[in-house]
Amino acid sequence: MARRDAPEVNAGSMADIAFMLLIFFLVATTMDVDSGISRILPPIIEDDVEPPPPIKERNVFVVLINSNNKLLVEGSPLDISQLRDKAKEFIANPSDLDNLPAKKDVEVDFFGSYEVSKQVISLQNDRGTSYKMYIKVQNELAAAYNELRDELSLQKFGKPYSELSKDKRKAVKRIFPQRISEAEPKNVGGAE
Amino acid sequence: MAKFGRKGKGGMPAISTSSLPDIVFMLLFFFMVTTVMRETTLKVKNVVPYASEIKKLEKKSLVSYVYVGEPKKAFQHIHGTEAKIQLNDAFAKISDIADWIISERLERDEKEVPFMTTSLKVDSKTKMGIVTDIKQALRKASALKINYSTKKEVPVE
């Protein structure tokens, strides 16, 4: 009998309350996924530390971007669309040319003794270079490495790099290590 | 006549709305799980460039954001139209970055400090000068892990 006294709670406004909460969360939160190009900056060089020995010129791929967003690659102007192929050719040095990086035999898991090129990419930009261009160049260089790794892993394991196991990925990474060095800031030149 | 008309319409019952709260709650939980709270109000214009070789940032709690860009219209009469840095909710100078990095580190667990990343959200129209200055400041503060925030671009082949 006493049970009859407790009336049923009216749930008609439940939808309104839920809508209100929903709208609050829609407004107060963001959904964007953070993604981007990850880089590790070099630590500051102490004055009393001896500078590292200079790298041979044939092992360095110099990319300059001036303030007009024009590229100068290895001493000659280049369009951004060709940068990726040029960088790939430099990194891998497929036909063992004299002006492209020297190679050193390195013992790598899964591959045995492998000729790894001593490549370094040096990227320099001007203070007036636009950030958009800089990211484009960074992206092309990263793409060159990624494509080479993909090609190698397809050839060796029959799978793209992203699907390899951790050990195999490490081995491929040892053959094509991403070495993009950015010079200490200075003005590369070009009209302001 | 009216009687007849009514009878004809009576064939369709009203749609039950009793499950509406459930549906809305479902949506609500979806948004609560997939989104993150907005922490800062942007005071600079910020359209990040596109890139294809990108990596997702993991562990959002370990990421600190540096926004760089032209001040928004409302702030232009004070701060001008030159690209500015925004840390947290306020405009900042290059010299403020070191202090800011230290305060960001203090907020985190000591073990997590080496994994902290600084995400540079730089407007694509910005010149590299200010970005270079920020990078130098970060190097001095030894916050070496950085991430140039970009949007995913579908490669055009």
Coordinates of C-alpha atoms in Angstrom, one line a residue:
Chain A
M1 CA 0.0 0.0 0.0
A2 CA 2.8 2.4 0.9
R3 CA 4.4 1.8 -2.4
R4 CA 1.6 3.6 -4.1
D5 CA 2.6 6.9 -2.4
A6 CA 6.0 7.1 -4.3
P7 CA 5.0 8.8 -7.6
E8 CA 7.0 8.0 -10.7
V9 CA 9.6 10.7 -11.5
N10 CA 8.7 12.5 -14.7
A11 CA 11.4 11.8 -17.2
G12 CA 10.1 14.0 -19.8
S13 CA 12.7 16.7 -19.3
M14 CA 15.6 14.2 -19.3
A15 CA 16.1 14.8 -22.9
D16 CA 16.4 18.6 -22.4
I17 CA 19.0 18.1 -19.6
A18 CA 21.0 15.7 -21.7
F19 CA 20.9 18.1 -24.7
M20 CA 22.1 20.9 -22.5
L21 CA 25.0 18.8 -21.3
L22 CA 25.7 17.8 -24.9
I23 CA 25.8 21.3 -26.1
F24 CA 28.1 22.3 -23.3
F25 CA 30.6 19.6 -24.2
L26 CA 30.3 20.5 -27.9
V27 CA 31.3 24.1 -27.1
A28 CA 33.9 23.6 -24.4
T29 CA 35.9 20.8 -26.1
T30 CA 38.0 20.4 -29.2
M31 CA 38.3 17.3 -31.3
D32 CA 41.4 18.1 -33.4
V33 CA 44.0 15.4 -33.4
D34 CA 47.5 16.7 -32.9
S35 CA 49.8 15.6 -35.6
G36 CA 52.9 16.9 -37.1
I37 CA 56.5 16.5 -38.1
S38 CA 58.6 15.4 -35.1
R39 CA 62.2 16.6 -34.8
I40 CA 64.8 16.5 -32.1
L41 CA 66.8 19.7 -31.7
P42 CA 70.5 19.4 -31.2
P43 CA 71.7 20.4 -27.8
I44 CA 73.5 23.8 -27.5
I45 CA 77.2 23.6 -28.2
E46 CA 79.3 24.6 -25.3
D47 CA 82.2 26.9 -26.1
D48 CA 84.9 24.8 -24.5
V49 CA 83.9 21.7 -26.4
E50 CA 85.9 20.9 -29.4
P51 CA 83.9 21.1 -32.6
P52 CA 83.3 17.8 -34.3
P53 CA 85.5 16.9 -37.2
P54 CA 84.2 18.3 -40.5
I55 CA 82.2 16.0 -42.7
K56 CA 83.4 15.4 -46.2
E57 CA 81.7 17.5 -48.8
R58 CA 80.5 14.5 -50.8
N59 CA 78.6 13.2 -47.8
V60 CA 76.6 16.4 -47.3
F61 CA 73.5 17.3 -49.2
V62 CA 73.1 21.1 -48.8
V63 CA 69.7 22.5 -49.0
L64 CA 69.3 26.3 -48.8
I65 CA 66.1 28.2 -48.7
N66 CA 66.3 31.9 -49.2
S67 CA 63.9 34.6 -48.2
N68 CA 62.1 34.4 -51.6
N69 CA 61.4 30.8 -50.8
K70 CA 63.7 29.6 -53.6
L71 CA 65.7 26.5 -53.1
L72 CA 69.4 26.0 -53.7
V73 CA 70.3 22.4 -53.6
E74 CA 74.0 21.4 -53.9
G75 CA 74.8 24.7 -55.4
S76 CA 72.1 24.8 -58.1
P77 CA 68.6 26.1 -58.0
L78 CA 65.9 23.4 -57.9
D79 CA 62.2 23.2 -57.8
I80 CA 60.5 21.8 -54.8
S81 CA 58.8 19.1 -56.8
Q82 CA 62.2 17.6 -57.7
L83 CA 63.7 17.8 -54.2
R84 CA 62.3 14.4 -53.1
D85 CA 63.9 12.4 -56.0
K86 CA 67.2 14.3 -55.7
A87 CA 67.3 13.6 -52.0
K88 CA 66.5 10.0 -52.6
E89 CA 69.3 9.6 -55.1
F90 CA 71.7 11.3 -52.8
I91 CA 70.8 9.2 -49.7
A92 CA 70.9 5.8 -51.4
N93 CA 73.6 6.5 -54.0
P94 CA 72.5 3.5 -56.0
S95 CA 75.2 3.6 -58.7
D96 CA 78.1 4.4 -56.3
L97 CA 79.0 7.7 -57.8
D98 CA 82.0 9.6 -56.6
N99 CA 80.2 12.8 -55.9
L100 CA 77.5 11.1 -53.8
P101 CA 78.1 9.9 -50.2
A102 CA 80.6 7.2 -49.4
K103 CA 79.5 3.9 -48.1
K104 CA 80.6 1.9 -45.1
D105 CA 80.0 -1.8 -44.5
V106 CA 77.8 -2.2 -41.4
E107 CA 76.6 -5.4 -39.8
V108 CA 72.8 -5.1 -39.8
D109 CA 70.3 -7.7 -38.5
F110 CA 68.4 -9.5 -41.2
F111 CA 70.6 -8.0 -43.9
G112 CA 74.0 -9.2 -42.9
S113 CA 76.8 -6.9 -44.0
Y114 CA 75.3 -3.9 -45.8
E115 CA 76.7 -0.9 -47.4
V116 CA 75.3 2.0 -45.5
S117 CA 75.9 5.5 -47.0
K118 CA 77.3 8.2 -44.7
Q119 CA 74.8 10.7 -45.8
V120 CA 73.9 13.9 -44.0
I121 CA 71.3 16.4 -45.1
S122 CA 72.1 20.0 -44.2
L123 CA 69.2 22.3 -44.2
Q124 CA 69.6 26.0 -43.9
N125 CA 67.0 28.7 -44.1
D126 CA 66.9 32.5 -44.0
R127 CA 65.0 34.5 -41.4
G128 CA 62.8 35.7 -44.1
T129 CA 61.9 32.2 -45.4
S130 CA 58.2 31.5 -45.0
Y131 CA 57.2 28.8 -42.5
K132 CA 55.1 27.1 -45.1
M133 CA 58.0 26.6 -47.4
Y134 CA 60.2 25.4 -44.6
I135 CA 57.6 22.7 -43.6
K136 CA 57.3 21.7 -47.3
V137 CA 61.0 21.1 -47.5
Q138 CA 61.1 19.3 -44.2
N139 CA 58.2 17.2 -45.5
E140 CA 59.9 16.4 -48.8
L141 CA 63.1 15.3 -47.0
A142 CA 61.2 13.1 -44.6
A143 CA 59.3 11.7 -47.5
A144 CA 62.5 10.8 -49.3
Y145 CA 63.7 8.8 -46.3
N146 CA 60.3 7.2 -45.8
E147 CA 60.1 6.2 -49.5
L148 CA 63.6 4.6 -49.4
R149 CA 62.7 2.7 -46.3
D150 CA 59.5 1.5 -47.9
E151 CA 61.3 0.4 -51.0
L152 CA 63.9 -1.5 -49.1
S153 CA 61.4 -3.3 -46.8
L154 CA 59.2 -4.2 -49.8
Q155 CA 62.2 -5.6 -51.5
K156 CA 63.5 -7.5 -48.5
F157 CA 60.4 -8.5 -46.6
G158 CA 57.6 -7.9 -49.1
K159 CA 55.8 -5.6 -46.8
P160 CA 55.8 -1.8 -46.4
Y161 CA 57.9 -0.3 -43.6
S162 CA 54.9 0.6 -41.5
E163 CA 53.8 -3.1 -41.3
L164 CA 57.2 -4.5 -40.2
S165 CA 57.9 -5.8 -36.8
K166 CA 59.9 -3.6 -34.4
D167 CA 63.2 -5.4 -35.0
K168 CA 63.0 -5.3 -38.7
R169 CA 62.0 -1.7 -38.6
K170 CA 65.1 -1.0 -36.5
A171 CA 67.3 -2.8 -39.1
V172 CA 65.8 -0.8 -42.0
K173 CA 66.2 2.4 -39.9
R174 CA 69.9 1.6 -39.5
I175 CA 70.4 1.4 -43.2
F176 CA 68.6 4.7 -43.9
P177 CA 68.9 6.7 -40.7
Q178 CA 67.2 10.1 -40.9
R179 CA 70.0 12.6 -40.6
I180 CA 68.7 16.1 -41.2
S181 CA 71.0 18.7 -39.7
E182 CA 70.1 22.3 -39.3
A183 CA 72.8 24.8 -39.3
E184 CA 73.2 27.4 -36.6
P185 CA 71.0 30.3 -37.6
K186 CA 72.5 32.8 -40.0
N187 CA 71.3 34.8 -42.9
V188 CA 71.5 32.9 -46.1
G189 CA 70.7 36.0 -48.0
G190 CA 68.2 37.1 -50.6
A191 CA 66.2 40.3 -50.6
E192 CA 64.0 41.1 -47.7
Chain B
M1 CA -17.5 15.2 -41.2
A2 CA -15.0 16.1 -38.5
K3 CA -15.6 12.8 -36.9
F4 CA -14.6 10.9 -40.0
G5 CA -11.5 12.9 -40.6
R6 CA -10.3 12.2 -37.1
K7 CA -10.7 8.6 -37.5
G8 CA -8.6 8.5 -40.6
K9 CA -5.7 10.2 -38.9
G10 CA -6.0 8.2 -35.7
G11 CA -4.4 5.3 -37.6
M12 CA -0.9 6.6 -37.0
P13 CA 0.2 6.7 -33.4
A14 CA 2.5 9.4 -32.1
I15 CA 6.2 8.5 -32.2
S16 CA 7.5 7.6 -28.8
T17 CA 10.1 10.0 -27.5
S18 CA 10.9 8.0 -24.4
S19 CA 14.2 6.8 -25.8
L20 CA 15.3 10.3 -26.8
P21 CA 17.2 10.9 -23.6
D22 CA 19.1 7.6 -24.2
I23 CA 20.0 8.7 -27.7
V24 CA 21.2 12.1 -26.5
F25 CA 23.1 10.6 -23.6
M26 CA 24.8 8.3 -26.1
L27 CA 25.9 11.3 -28.1
L28 CA 27.0 13.1 -25.0
F29 CA 29.2 10.2 -23.9
F30 CA 30.7 10.0 -27.4
F31 CA 31.7 13.6 -27.3
M32 CA 33.0 13.4 -23.8
V33 CA 35.2 10.5 -24.7
T34 CA 36.5 11.7 -28.0
T35 CA 37.2 15.3 -27.3
V36 CA 39.5 17.2 -25.0
M37 CA 38.8 20.3 -23.0
R38 CA 39.8 23.6 -24.7
E39 CA 42.6 24.9 -22.6
T40 CA 43.6 28.1 -24.2
T41 CA 41.8 30.8 -26.1
L42 CA 43.7 31.6 -29.3
K43 CA 44.8 35.1 -29.6
V44 CA 46.7 34.7 -32.8
K45 CA 45.7 33.6 -36.2
N46 CA 46.7 30.0 -36.5
V47 CA 46.4 28.1 -39.7
V48 CA 49.0 25.4 -39.7
P49 CA 50.5 24.2 -43.0
Y50 CA 49.9 20.8 -44.6
A51 CA 52.3 17.9 -44.7
S52 CA 52.0 14.3 -45.6
E53 CA 54.8 12.6 -43.5
I54 CA 53.2 13.2 -40.2
K55 CA 53.1 11.4 -36.9
K56 CA 50.4 11.6 -34.3
L57 CA 51.3 13.2 -31.0
E58 CA 50.9 10.7 -28.2
K59 CA 50.4 11.5 -24.5
K60 CA 48.7 14.8 -24.8
S61 CA 49.4 15.5 -21.2
L62 CA 53.1 15.7 -22.0
V63 CA 52.7 18.2 -24.8
S64 CA 53.1 21.9 -24.3
Y65 CA 51.9 24.3 -27.1
V66 CA 53.6 27.3 -28.5
Y67 CA 51.3 29.3 -30.8
V68 CA 52.8 31.7 -33.3
G69 CA 51.0 33.9 -35.7
E70 CA 49.6 37.3 -36.4
P71 CA 47.5 38.7 -33.5
K72 CA 43.8 38.5 -34.1
K73 CA 41.9 41.6 -35.2
A74 CA 40.8 42.4 -31.6
F75 CA 44.4 42.6 -30.4
Q76 CA 46.0 44.3 -33.4
H77 CA 45.6 47.8 -32.0
I78 CA 47.8 46.9 -29.0
H79 CA 50.1 44.2 -30.4
G80 CA 50.4 45.2 -34.1
T81 CA 50.3 42.9 -37.0
E82 CA 53.7 41.3 -36.7
A83 CA 53.8 37.6 -35.8
K84 CA 53.6 37.1 -32.1
I85 CA 54.1 34.2 -29.7
Q86 CA 51.4 33.0 -27.4
L87 CA 52.1 30.8 -24.4
N88 CA 49.1 29.6 -22.5
D89 CA 46.7 32.5 -22.6
A90 CA 49.0 35.4 -23.0
F91 CA 51.3 37.0 -25.6
A92 CA 54.9 36.4 -24.8
K93 CA 58.4 37.3 -25.8
I94 CA 61.2 35.0 -26.8
S95 CA 62.9 35.6 -23.4
D96 CA 59.7 34.2 -21.7
I97 CA 60.1 30.8 -23.2
A98 CA 62.8 29.5 -20.9
D99 CA 60.7 30.4 -17.8
W100 CA 57.6 28.9 -19.4
I101 CA 59.4 25.6 -20.1
I102 CA 60.6 25.4 -16.5
S103 CA 57.0 26.0 -15.2
E104 CA 55.7 23.4 -17.6
R105 CA 58.2 20.9 -16.3
L106 CA 57.3 21.6 -12.7
E107 CA 53.7 20.7 -13.4
R108 CA 54.7 17.2 -14.6
D109 CA 56.1 14.2 -12.8
E110 CA 59.9 14.2 -12.8
K111 CA 60.0 10.8 -14.6
E112 CA 58.0 12.2 -17.4
V113 CA 60.1 15.3 -18.1
P114 CA 62.4 13.6 -20.7
F115 CA 59.3 12.7 -22.8
M116 CA 57.9 16.2 -22.9
T117 CA 57.3 17.5 -26.3
T118 CA 56.9 21.1 -27.4
S119 CA 54.4 21.4 -30.2
L120 CA 55.0 24.5 -32.4
K121 CA 51.7 25.6 -33.8
V122 CA 52.9 28.1 -36.3
D123 CA 50.8 30.0 -38.8
S124 CA 51.8 29.1 -42.3
K125 CA 52.3 32.8 -43.2
T126 CA 54.9 33.3 -40.5
K127 CA 58.5 34.0 -41.4
M128 CA 61.2 31.6 -40.2
G129 CA 63.0 34.3 -38.2
I130 CA 60.7 34.0 -35.2
V131 CA 60.6 30.2 -35.5
T132 CA 64.4 30.1 -35.5
D133 CA 64.5 32.3 -32.4
I134 CA 62.0 30.0 -30.6
K135 CA 64.0 27.0 -31.6
Q136 CA 67.2 28.6 -30.2
A137 CA 65.4 29.4 -26.9
L138 CA 64.1 25.9 -26.7
R139 CA 67.6 24.5 -27.2
K140 CA 68.9 26.8 -24.4
A141 CA 66.2 25.5 -22.2
S142 CA 67.1 22.0 -23.4
A143 CA 63.5 21.2 -24.4
L144 CA 64.8 19.3 -27.5
K145 CA 61.8 17.3 -28.5
I146 CA 59.7 19.4 -30.8
N147 CA 56.9 18.8 -33.2
Y148 CA 55.9 21.1 -36.1
S149 CA 52.2 20.9 -36.0
T150 CA 50.7 20.3 -39.4
K151 CA 47.5 19.0 -40.9
K152 CA 47.3 15.8 -42.9
E153 CA 47.6 16.3 -46.6
V154 CA 46.4 13.7 -49.0
P155 CA 49.4 13.2 -51.3
V156 CA 48.6 14.2 -54.9
E157 CA 50.1 11.6 -57.2

